[in-house]
Tab-separated table of N, CA and C in Angstrom:
chain	number	residue	atom	x	y	z
Q	1	MET	N	-7.932	-192.544	138.791
Q	1	MET	CA	-7.613	-192.216	137.578
Q	1	MET	C	-8.993	-192.259	136.629
Q	2	TYR	N	-9.980	-193.134	137.398
Q	2	TYR	CA	-11.223	-193.380	136.705
Q	2	TYR	C	-12.089	-192.045	137.151
Q	3	ALA	N	-12.275	-191.353	138.379
Q	3	ALA	CA	-12.451	-190.161	138.889
Q	3	ALA	C	-12.741	-189.235	138.114
Q	4	LEU	N	-10.780	-189.202	137.933
Q	4	LEU	CA	-10.813	-187.992	137.089
Q	4	LEU	C	-11.322	-187.791	135.815
Q	5	LYS	N	-10.955	-189.169	135.271
Q	5	LYS	CA	-11.799	-189.116	134.048
Q	5	LYS	C	-13.487	-189.166	133.776
Q	6	ASN	N	-14.092	-189.367	134.834
Q	6	ASN	CA	-15.339	-189.346	134.899
Q	6	ASN	C	-15.763	-187.769	135.210
Q	7	MET	N	-14.933	-186.889	135.819
Q	7	MET	CA	-15.300	-185.666	136.330
Q	7	MET	C	-14.705	-184.630	134.827
Q	8	PHE	N	-13.816	-185.236	134.256
Q	8	PHE	CA	-13.816	-184.360	132.688
Q	8	PHE	C	-14.968	-184.721	131.816
Q	9	ARG	N	-15.399	-185.929	131.890
Q	9	ARG	CA	-16.604	-186.228	131.039
Q	9	ARG	C	-17.920	-185.273	131.645
Q	10	VAL	N	-17.909	-185.283	132.781
Q	10	VAL	CA	-19.308	-184.469	133.566
Q	10	VAL	C	-18.732	-183.057	132.908
Q	11	PHE	N	-17.492	-182.502	132.860
Q	11	PHE	CA	-16.932	-181.166	132.746
Q	11	PHE	C	-17.473	-180.783	131.337
Q	12	VAL	N	-17.075	-181.473	130.315
Q	12	VAL	CA	-17.663	-181.549	129.172
Q	12	VAL	C	-19.276	-181.549	128.783
Q	13	PHE	N	-19.821	-182.297	129.564
Q	13	PHE	CA	-21.391	-182.657	129.459
Q	13	PHE	C	-21.844	-181.509	129.922
Q	14	VAL	N	-21.117	-180.839	130.879
Q	14	VAL	CA	-21.875	-179.735	131.928
Q	14	VAL	C	-21.672	-178.302	130.932
Q	15	THR	N	-20.410	-178.023	130.227
Q	15	THR	CA	-20.253	-176.978	129.663
Q	15	THR	C	-21.300	-177.174	128.440
Q	16	ALA	N	-21.438	-178.521	127.609
Q	16	ALA	CA	-22.208	-178.367	126.779
Q	16	ALA	C	-23.812	-178.091	126.835
Q	17	GLY	N	-24.239	-178.489	128.157
Q	17	GLY	CA	-25.588	-178.353	128.473
Q	17	GLY	C	-25.903	-176.804	128.965
Q	18	ASN	N	-24.700	-176.054	129.815
Q	18	ASN	CA	-24.745	-174.811	130.235
Q	18	ASN	C	-25.151	-174.064	128.846
Q	19	THR	N	-24.144	-174.433	128.255
Q	19	THR	CA	-24.195	-173.424	126.909
Q	19	THR	C	-25.550	-173.686	126.117
Q	20	ILE	N	-26.256	-174.726	126.201
Q	20	ILE	CA	-27.653	-175.011	125.493
Q	20	ILE	C	-28.740	-173.965	126.171
Q	21	GLY	N	-28.460	-174.581	127.552
Q	21	GLY	CA	-29.359	-173.760	128.705
Q	21	GLY	C	-29.421	-172.269	128.303
Q	22	ALA	N	-28.119	-171.783	128.518
Q	22	ALA	CA	-28.031	-170.323	128.260
Q	22	ALA	C	-28.282	-169.759	126.889
Q	23	ALA	N	-28.362	-170.477	125.952
Q	23	ALA	CA	-28.905	-170.086	124.796
Q	23	ALA	C	-30.595	-169.977	124.838
Q	24	VAL	N	-30.727	-171.023	125.245
Q	24	VAL	CA	-32.649	-171.133	125.627
Q	24	VAL	C	-32.833	-170.111	126.299
Q	25	PHE	N	-32.102	-169.644	127.615
Q	25	PHE	CA	-32.635	-168.654	128.806
Q	25	PHE	C	-32.503	-167.345	128.278
Q	26	LEU	N	-31.303	-167.132	127.298
Q	26	LEU	CA	-31.513	-165.863	126.741
Q	26	LEU	C	-32.061	-165.721	125.666
Q	27	THR	N	-32.455	-166.527	124.748
Q	27	THR	CA	-33.387	-166.381	123.594
Q	27	THR	C	-35.071	-165.820	124.018
Q	28	LEU	N	-35.208	-166.852	125.213
Q	28	LEU	CA	-36.462	-166.404	125.601
Q	28	LEU	C	-36.707	-165.310	126.626
Q	29	LEU	N	-35.395	-165.251	127.533
Q	29	LEU	CA	-35.704	-163.752	128.580
Q	29	LEU	C	-34.969	-162.962	128.687
Q	30	GLY	N	-33.932	-163.108	127.829
Q	30	GLY	CA	-32.412	-162.047	128.101
Q	30	GLY	C	-32.104	-161.575	126.564
Q	31	ARG	N	-33.159	-161.332	125.710
Q	31	ARG	CA	-32.363	-160.682	124.473
Q	31	ARG	C	-31.741	-159.534	124.429
Q	32	GLU	N	-31.709	-158.854	125.761
Q	32	GLU	CA	-31.136	-157.574	125.744
Q	32	GLU	C	-29.925	-157.480	126.531
Q	33	PHE	N	-29.409	-158.909	126.854
Q	33	PHE	CA	-28.245	-159.375	127.729
Q	33	PHE	C	-27.179	-159.358	126.246
Q	34	MET	N	-26.252	-158.559	126.768
Q	34	MET	CA	-25.125	-158.395	125.815
Q	34	MET	C	-23.693	-159.229	126.234
Q	35	LEU	N	-23.417	-160.228	125.752
Q	35	LEU	CA	-22.184	-161.160	125.931
Q	35	LEU	C	-20.752	-160.713	125.924
Q	36	ASN	N	-20.137	-160.735	126.507
Q	36	ASN	CA	-18.683	-160.695	126.282
Q	36	ASN	C	-17.931	-161.531	126.843
Q	37	TYR	N	-16.676	-161.538	126.762
Q	37	TYR	CA	-15.638	-163.210	127.071
Q	37	TYR	C	-15.544	-163.396	128.423
Q	38	LEU	N	-15.919	-162.493	129.466
Q	38	LEU	CA	-16.122	-163.242	130.911
Q	38	LEU	C	-17.533	-163.890	131.073
Q	39	PHE	N	-18.108	-163.938	130.108
Q	39	PHE	CA	-19.548	-164.754	130.453
Q	39	PHE	C	-19.044	-166.228	130.065
Q	40	LEU	N	-18.329	-166.420	128.916
Q	40	LEU	CA	-18.087	-167.700	128.602
Q	40	LEU	C	-16.706	-168.351	129.571
Q	41	TRP	N	-15.956	-167.396	130.272
Q	41	TRP	CA	-15.201	-167.969	131.313
Q	41	TRP	C	-16.127	-168.355	132.817
Q	42	GLN	N	-17.133	-167.482	133.027
Q	42	GLN	CA	-18.218	-167.909	133.989
Q	42	GLN	C	-18.785	-169.036	133.609
Q	43	MET	N	-19.032	-169.562	132.649
Q	43	MET	CA	-19.907	-170.645	132.390
Q	43	MET	C	-18.792	-171.885	132.204
Q	44	ILE	N	-17.433	-171.599	131.755
Q	44	ILE	CA	-16.462	-172.856	131.967
Q	44	ILE	C	-16.216	-172.787	133.511
Q	45	GLY	N	-16.138	-171.805	134.400
Q	45	GLY	CA	-16.195	-171.986	135.945
Q	45	GLY	C	-17.110	-172.660	136.417
Q	46	ILE	N	-18.410	-172.263	136.139
Q	46	ILE	CA	-19.397	-173.377	136.820
Q	46	ILE	C	-19.475	-174.707	136.366
Q	47	ALA	N	-18.912	-175.209	135.225
Q	47	ALA	CA	-19.021	-176.135	135.142
Q	47	ALA	C	-17.751	-177.074	135.466
Q	48	VAL	N	-16.719	-176.440	136.048
Q	48	VAL	CA	-15.695	-177.125	136.507
Q	48	VAL	C	-16.060	-177.467	138.148
Q	49	VAL	N	-16.806	-176.316	138.714
Q	49	VAL	CA	-17.417	-176.541	139.946
Q	49	VAL	C	-18.246	-177.387	139.956
Q	50	CYS	N	-19.333	-177.755	139.010
Q	50	CYS	CA	-20.135	-178.692	139.023
Q	50	CYS	C	-19.758	-179.971	139.009
Q	51	ALA	N	-18.629	-180.233	137.969
Q	51	ALA	CA	-17.878	-181.656	137.725
Q	51	ALA	C	-17.127	-181.685	139.068
Q	52	PHE	N	-16.526	-180.752	139.775
Q	52	PHE	CA	-16.275	-181.333	141.506
Q	52	PHE	C	-17.327	-181.797	142.323
Q	53	GLY	N	-18.289	-181.909	141.982
Q	53	GLY	CA	-19.293	-182.353	142.850
Q	53	GLY	C	-19.740	-183.925	142.423
Q	54	ASN	N	-18.970	-184.334	141.657
Q	54	ASN	CA	-18.919	-185.721	141.299
Q	54	ASN	C	-18.385	-186.280	142.340
Q	55	MET	N	-17.732	-185.873	143.412
Q	55	MET	CA	-17.055	-186.540	144.210
Q	55	MET	C	-17.799	-186.948	145.767
Q	56	ILE	N	-19.097	-186.407	145.358
Q	56	ILE	CA	-20.330	-186.816	146.056
Q	56	ILE	C	-20.461	-188.385	145.925
Q	57	PHE	N	-20.422	-188.936	144.600
Q	57	PHE	CA	-20.255	-190.074	144.723
Q	57	PHE	C	-19.038	-190.844	144.756
Q	58	TRP	N	-18.444	-190.339	145.249
Q	58	TRP	CA	-16.984	-191.442	145.848
Q	58	TRP	C	-17.119	-192.238	146.937
Q	59	SER	N	-16.772	-193.419	146.916
Q	59	SER	CA	-16.928	-194.062	147.883
Q	59	SER	C	-15.616	-195.455	147.943
Q	60	LYS	N	-15.382	-195.420	149.042
Q	60	LYS	CA	-14.556	-196.726	149.088
Q	60	LYS	C	-14.879	-197.762	148.865
Q	61	LYS	N	-16.555	-198.206	149.548
Q	61	LYS	CA	-17.291	-199.501	149.419
Q	61	LYS	C	-18.161	-199.237	148.291
Q	62	GLU	N	-18.846	-200.248	148.039
Q	62	GLU	CA	-19.769	-200.348	146.916
Q	62	GLU	C	-21.108	-199.797	147.761
Q	63	LEU	N	-21.815	-198.840	147.297
Q	63	LEU	CA	-23.510	-198.309	147.796
Q	63	LEU	C	-24.136	-199.025	147.126
Q	64	SER	N	-25.300	-198.834	148.244
Q	64	SER	CA	-26.534	-199.699	147.945
Q	64	SER	C	-27.353	-198.862	147.142
Q	65	LYS	N	-28.629	-199.075	146.328
Q	65	LYS	CA	-29.258	-198.458	145.830
Q	65	LYS	C	-29.972	-196.949	146.455
Q	66	ARG	N	-30.058	-197.195	147.734
Q	66	ARG	CA	-30.984	-196.021	148.486
Q	66	ARG	C	-29.523	-195.060	148.565
Q	67	GLN	N	-28.532	-195.613	148.870
Q	67	GLN	CA	-27.542	-194.327	149.039
Q	67	GLN	C	-26.982	-193.739	147.637
Q	68	ILE	N	-27.074	-194.950	146.577
Q	68	ILE	CA	-26.686	-193.845	145.194
Q	68	ILE	C	-27.943	-192.747	144.712
Q	69	LYS	N	-29.045	-193.298	145.419
Q	69	LYS	CA	-30.394	-192.450	145.122
Q	69	LYS	C	-30.229	-191.423	146.056
Q	70	LEU	N	-29.786	-191.267	147.291
Q	70	LEU	CA	-29.565	-189.992	147.794
Q	70	LEU	C	-28.316	-189.132	147.516
Q	71	ARG	N	-27.298	-189.819	147.053
Q	71	ARG	CA	-26.468	-188.711	146.458
Q	71	ARG	C	-26.982	-188.267	145.239
Q	72	TYR	N	-27.280	-189.086	144.430
Q	72	TYR	CA	-28.226	-188.424	143.276
Q	72	TYR	C	-28.775	-186.904	143.693
Q	73	ILE	N	-29.821	-186.602	144.707
Q	73	ILE	CA	-30.200	-185.858	145.437
Q	73	ILE	C	-29.573	-184.591	145.798
Q	74	ILE	N	-28.681	-185.288	146.784
Q	74	ILE	CA	-27.778	-184.306	147.104
Q	74	ILE	C	-26.971	-183.896	145.933
Q	75	HIS	N	-26.666	-184.355	145.097
Q	75	HIS	CA	-25.831	-183.861	143.738
Q	75	HIS	C	-26.908	-182.718	142.862
Q	76	TYR	N	-28.064	-183.265	142.741
Q	76	TYR	CA	-28.870	-182.425	142.033
Q	76	TYR	C	-29.010	-180.973	143.215
Q	77	ILE	N	-29.302	-181.266	144.087
Q	77	ILE	CA	-29.192	-179.813	144.976
Q	77	ILE	C	-28.037	-179.091	145.043
Q	78	TYR	N	-26.869	-179.855	145.555
Q	78	TYR	CA	-25.439	-179.325	144.842
Q	78	TYR	C	-25.593	-178.425	143.526
Q	79	ASN	N	-25.854	-179.221	142.961
Q	79	ASN	CA	-25.829	-178.496	141.263
Q	79	ASN	C	-26.470	-176.898	141.190
Q	80	ASN	N	-27.433	-177.021	141.925
Q	80	ASN	CA	-28.957	-176.380	141.855
Q	80	ASN	C	-28.220	-175.324	142.397
Q	81	ILE	N	-27.618	-175.056	143.810
Q	81	ILE	CA	-26.846	-174.071	144.474
Q	81	ILE	C	-26.084	-173.587	143.706
Q	82	VAL	N	-24.894	-174.520	143.162
Q	82	VAL	CA	-23.545	-173.796	142.439
Q	82	VAL	C	-24.223	-172.946	141.185
Q	83	VAL	N	-25.272	-173.545	140.221
Q	83	VAL	CA	-25.518	-172.865	139.045
Q	83	VAL	C	-26.543	-171.771	139.415
Q	84	VAL	N	-27.407	-171.940	140.057
Q	84	VAL	CA	-28.332	-170.620	140.615
Q	84	VAL	C	-27.946	-169.550	141.452
Q	85	GLY	N	-27.193	-170.044	142.449
Q	85	GLY	CA	-26.330	-169.076	143.698
Q	85	GLY	C	-24.987	-168.471	142.542
Q	86	LEU	N	-24.189	-169.067	141.930
Q	86	LEU	CA	-23.912	-168.251	140.797
Q	86	LEU	C	-24.278	-167.519	140.031
Q	87	ALA	N	-25.696	-167.612	139.274
Q	87	ALA	CA	-26.452	-166.970	138.511
Q	87	ALA	C	-26.280	-165.633	139.197
Q	88	PHE	N	-26.737	-165.594	140.311
Q	88	PHE	CA	-27.212	-164.228	141.170
Q	88	PHE	C	-26.110	-163.829	141.495
Q	89	MET	N	-25.099	-164.208	141.873
Q	89	MET	CA	-23.735	-163.738	142.140
Q	89	MET	C	-23.046	-162.804	141.124
Q	90	LEU	N	-23.206	-163.417	139.475
Q	90	LEU	CA	-22.428	-162.959	138.492
Q	90	LEU	C	-23.504	-161.822	138.056
Q	91	GLY	N	-24.596	-161.904	138.495
Q	91	GLY	CA	-25.557	-160.929	137.682
Q	91	GLY	C	-26.383	-161.605	136.687
Q	92	TRP	N	-26.429	-162.561	136.621
Q	92	TRP	CA	-27.210	-163.373	135.375
Q	92	TRP	C	-28.481	-162.915	135.675
Q	93	ILE	N	-29.295	-163.000	136.615
Q	93	ILE	CA	-30.589	-163.306	137.389
Q	93	ILE	C	-30.567	-162.630	138.614
Q	94	GLU	N	-31.931	-161.725	138.978
Q	94	GLU	CA	-32.036	-161.010	139.916
Q	94	GLU	C	-32.987	-161.633	140.818
Q	95	LEU	N	-32.799	-161.229	142.438
Q	95	LEU	CA	-34.040	-161.754	143.210
Q	95	LEU	C	-35.192	-161.303	142.917
Q	96	GLY	N	-35.168	-160.170	142.158
Q	96	GLY	CA	-36.644	-159.185	142.148
Q	96	GLY	C	-37.507	-159.938	140.860
Q	97	ASP	N	-37.228	-161.078	139.999
Q	97	ASP	CA	-37.582	-161.556	138.902
Q	97	ASP	C	-38.013	-163.139	139.176
Q	98	PRO	N	-38.889	-163.336	139.574
Q	98	PRO	CA	-39.554	-164.647	139.982
Q	98	PRO	C	-39.341	-165.231	138.787
Q	99	PHE	N	-40.251	-164.938	137.613
Q	99	PHE	CA	-40.315	-165.668	136.368
Q	99	PHE	C	-39.006	-166.032	135.925
Q	100	ASP	N	-37.702	-165.388	135.879
Q	100	ASP	CA	-36.591	-165.724	135.303
Q	100	ASP	C	-35.674	-166.680	136.492
Q	101	ILE	N	-36.106	-166.702	137.803
Q	101	ILE	CA	-35.766	-167.831	139.140
Q	101	ILE	C	-36.136	-168.985	138.520
Q	102	ILE	N	-37.590	-169.105	138.430
Q	102	ILE	CA	-38.489	-170.609	138.145
Q	102	ILE	C	-37.686	-171.003	136.912
Q	103	ALA	N	-37.578	-170.072	135.666
Q	103	ALA	CA	-37.064	-170.730	134.412
Q	103	ALA	C	-35.706	-170.938	134.598
Q	104	MET	N	-34.866	-170.566	135.530
Q	104	MET	CA	-33.343	-171.161	135.602
Q	104	MET	C	-33.393	-172.309	136.151
Q	105	PHE	N	-34.140	-172.197	137.140
Q	105	PHE	CA	-34.119	-173.875	137.805
Q	105	PHE	C	-34.802	-175.102	137.021
Q	106	VAL	N	-35.734	-174.680	136.410
Q	106	VAL	CA	-36.706	-175.631	135.417
Q	106	VAL	C	-35.074	-175.663	134.339
Q	107	LEU	N	-34.281	-174.897	133.727
Q	107	LEU	CA	-33.614	-175.363	132.909
Q	107	LEU	C	-32.316	-176.086	133.422
Q	108	VAL	N	-31.986	-175.522	134.754
Q	108	VAL	CA	-30.865	-176.631	135.664
Q	108	VAL	C	-31.733	-177.881	135.625
Q	109	ALA	N	-32.822	-178.349	135.722
Q	109	ALA	CA	-33.608	-179.625	136.150
Q	109	ALA	C	-33.297	-180.174	134.740
Q	110	ILE	N	-33.677	-179.585	133.941
Q	110	ILE	CA	-33.524	-180.411	132.531
Q	110	ILE	C	-32.279	-180.797	131.937
Q	111	VAL	N	-31.410	-179.731	132.261
Q	111	VAL	CA	-30.087	-180.060	132.033
Q	111	VAL	C	-29.327	-181.325	132.762
Q	112	TYR	N	-29.807	-181.139	133.983
Q	112	TYR	CA	-29.035	-181.994	135.088
Q	112	TYR	C	-29.803	-183.488	134.496
Q	113	SER	N	-30.774	-183.520	134.572
Q	113	SER	CA	-31.747	-184.675	134.074
Q	113	SER	C	-30.969	-185.609	132.857
Q	114	THR	N	-30.958	-184.389	131.529
Q	114	THR	CA	-30.531	-184.856	130.600
Q	114	THR	C	-28.557	-185.249	130.554
Q	115	ILE	N	-28.049	-184.647	131.478
Q	115	ILE	CA	-26.848	-185.079	131.872
Q	115	ILE	C	-26.654	-186.597	132.286
Q	116	THR	N	-27.346	-186.463	133.778
Q	116	THR	CA	-27.336	-187.763	134.273
Q	116	THR	C	-27.693	-189.157	133.476
Q	117	THR	N	-28.508	-188.698	132.706
Q	117	THR	CA	-29.267	-189.783	131.681
Q	117	THR	C	-28.327	-190.105	130.483
Q	118	LEU	N	-27.422	-189.556	130.501
Q	118	LEU	CA	-26.726	-189.749	129.160
Q	118	LEU	C	-25.340	-190.520	130.073
Q	119	ILE	N	-24.916	-190.162	130.970
Q	119	ILE	CA	-23.682	-190.864	131.846
Q	119	ILE	C	-24.278	-192.151	132.275
Q	120	VAL	N	-25.129	-192.289	132.814
Q	120	VAL	CA	-26.254	-193.281	133.236
Q	120	VAL	C	-25.834	-194.288	132.092
Q	121	LYS	N	-26.189	-193.800	131.191
Q	121	LYS	CA	-26.747	-194.632	129.933
Q	121	LYS	C	-25.360	-195.389	129.315
Q	122	THR	N	-24.357	-194.610	129.188
Q	122	THR	CA	-22.833	-194.654	128.925
Q	122	THR	C	-22.375	-195.560	129.609
Q	123	ASP	N	-22.165	-195.408	131.045
Q	123	ASP	CA	-21.963	-196.108	131.922
Q	123	ASP	C	-22.230	-197.774	132.024
Q	124	ARG	N	-24.098	-197.904	131.590
Q	124	ARG	CA	-24.331	-199.458	131.815
Q	124	ARG	C	-23.870	-199.688	130.503
Q	125	GLN	N	-23.741	-199.286	129.293
Q	125	GLN	CA	-23.039	-199.897	127.933
Q	125	GLN	C	-21.864	-200.403	128.071
Q	126	THR	N	-21.175	-199.184	128.791
Q	126	THR	CA	-19.645	-199.828	129.338
Q	126	THR	C	-19.453	-200.971	129.852
Q	127	ALA	N	-20.505	-201.113	130.951
Q	127	ALA	CA	-20.390	-202.693	131.952
Q	127	ALA	C	-20.729	-203.726	131.454
Q	128	GLU	N	-21.895	-203.536	130.457
Q	128	GLU	CA	-22.326	-204.768	129.590
Q	128	GLU	C	-21.339	-205.092	128.523
Q	129	GLU	N	-20.679	-203.985	127.762
Q	129	GLU	CA	-19.399	-204.608	126.907
Q	129	GLU	C	-18.471	-205.239	127.746
Q	130	LEU	N	-17.714	-204.518	129.058
Q	130	LEU	CA	-17.073	-205.399	129.869
Q	130	LEU	C	-17.327	-206.607	130.542
Q	131	ASN	N	-18.785	-206.906	130.653
Q	131	ASN	CA	-19.172	-207.720	131.443
Q	131	ASN	C	-19.024	-209.310	130.024
Q	132	LYS	N	-19.424	-208.760	128.521
Q	132	LYS	CA	-19.415	-209.325	127.867
Q	132	LYS	C	-17.911	-210.165	127.339
Q	133	LYS	N	-17.442	-209.089	127.367
Q	133	LYS	CA	-15.775	-209.362	127.393
Q	133	LYS	C	-14.917	-210.383	128.378
Q	134	LEU	N	-15.437	-210.111	129.711
Q	134	LEU	CA	-15.016	-211.278	130.648
Q	134	LEU	C	-15.881	-212.597	130.211
Q	135	ARG	N	-17.017	-212.682	130.042
Q	135	ARG	CA	-17.729	-213.800	129.719
Q	135	ARG	C	-17.068	-214.529	128.863
Q	136	LYS	N	-16.848	-213.631	127.710
Q	136	LYS	CA	-16.157	-214.510	126.360
Q	136	LYS	C	-14.563	-215.055	127.018
Q	137	TYR	N	-13.910	-213.835	128.068
Q	137	TYR	CA	-12.627	-214.591	128.411
Q	137	TYR	C	-12.664	-215.473	129.195
Q	138	ASN	N	-13.814	-215.608	130.174
Q	138	ASN	CA	-13.638	-217.079	130.925
Q	138	ASN	C	-14.297	-218.020	130.394
Q	139	LYS	N	-14.856	-218.072	129.065
Q	139	LYS	CA	-15.120	-219.094	128.719
Q	139	LYS	C	-13.994	-219.741	127.716
Q	140	SER	N	-13.309	-218.843	127.109
Q	140	SER	CA	-12.138	-219.319	126.611
Q	140	SER	C	-10.908	-219.868	127.497
Q	141	ASN	N	-10.951	-219.530	128.620
Q	141	ASN	CA	-10.188	-220.144	129.710
Q	141	ASN	C	-10.628	-221.264	130.258
Q	142	ASP	N	-11.815	-221.215	130.502
Q	142	ASP	CA	-12.703	-222.661	130.841
Q	142	ASP	C	-12.393	-223.963	129.700
Q	143	ILE	N	-12.631	-223.527	128.388
Q	143	ILE	CA	-12.078	-224.582	127.027
Q	143	ILE	C	-10.591	-224.661	127.754
Q	144	ASN	N	-9.695	-223.969	127.395
Q	144	ASN	CA	-8.211	-224.072	127.793
Q	144	ASN	C	-7.888	-224.784	128.618
Q	145	SER	N	-8.651	-224.881	130.255
Q	145	SER	CA	-8.214	-225.551	131.387
Q	145	SER	C	-8.999	-227.273	131.184
Q	146	ILE	N	-9.952	-227.282	130.592
Q	146	ILE	CA	-10.430	-228.615	130.173
Q	146	ILE	C	-9.378	-229.060	129.246
Q	147	GLY	N	-8.764	-228.623	128.605
Q	147	GLY	CA	-7.926	-229.446	127.456
Q	147	GLY	C	-6.517	-229.551	128.399
Q	148	ASP	N	-6.185	-229.017	128.948
Q	148	ASP	CA	-5.022	-228.915	129.928
Q	148	ASP	C	-5.173	-229.969	130.911
Q	149	SER	N	-6.311	-230.159	131.411
Q	149	SER	CA	-6.617	-231.131	132.542
Q	149	SER	C	-6.773	-232.637	132.036
Q	150	GLN	N	-7.043	-232.759	130.361
Q	150	GLN	CA	-7.325	-234.229	129.963
Q	150	GLN	C	-5.889	-234.452	129.478
Q	151	ASN	N	-4.737	-233.717	129.240
Q	151	ASN	CA	-3.141	-234.090	129.227
Q	151	ASN	C	-2.520	-234.534	129.638
């Protein structure tokens, strides 16, 4: 259930990030580009495919820091392939325009690092809150068990 919830959270972040990235890209490089409703569905589709990329982090055992870093690298490459590859396939950018391609990679890097930072930060906060509650719970159980053992 957690993996599904996390994928939905990533979907929302990627949708927001793609929207902002597309707005920046179109403002700077594609003012003549006319949007239609298909563009919105394409962005939603890209967000879904990117969210499924979170399966790269799934593991039955706890991962080492090195394994996590490697998976982040693979995840970043995956997302670049998805976003830039689909941008080519959908006609958003063309192979003959290196500036657009470079701009797309830069925007993907910015959006990816922003989303990753937000997710890591919120996950850390959640873990700290849970640990605080567990310490409080364990402390109250220790006091109760001391009282029980004295009776």
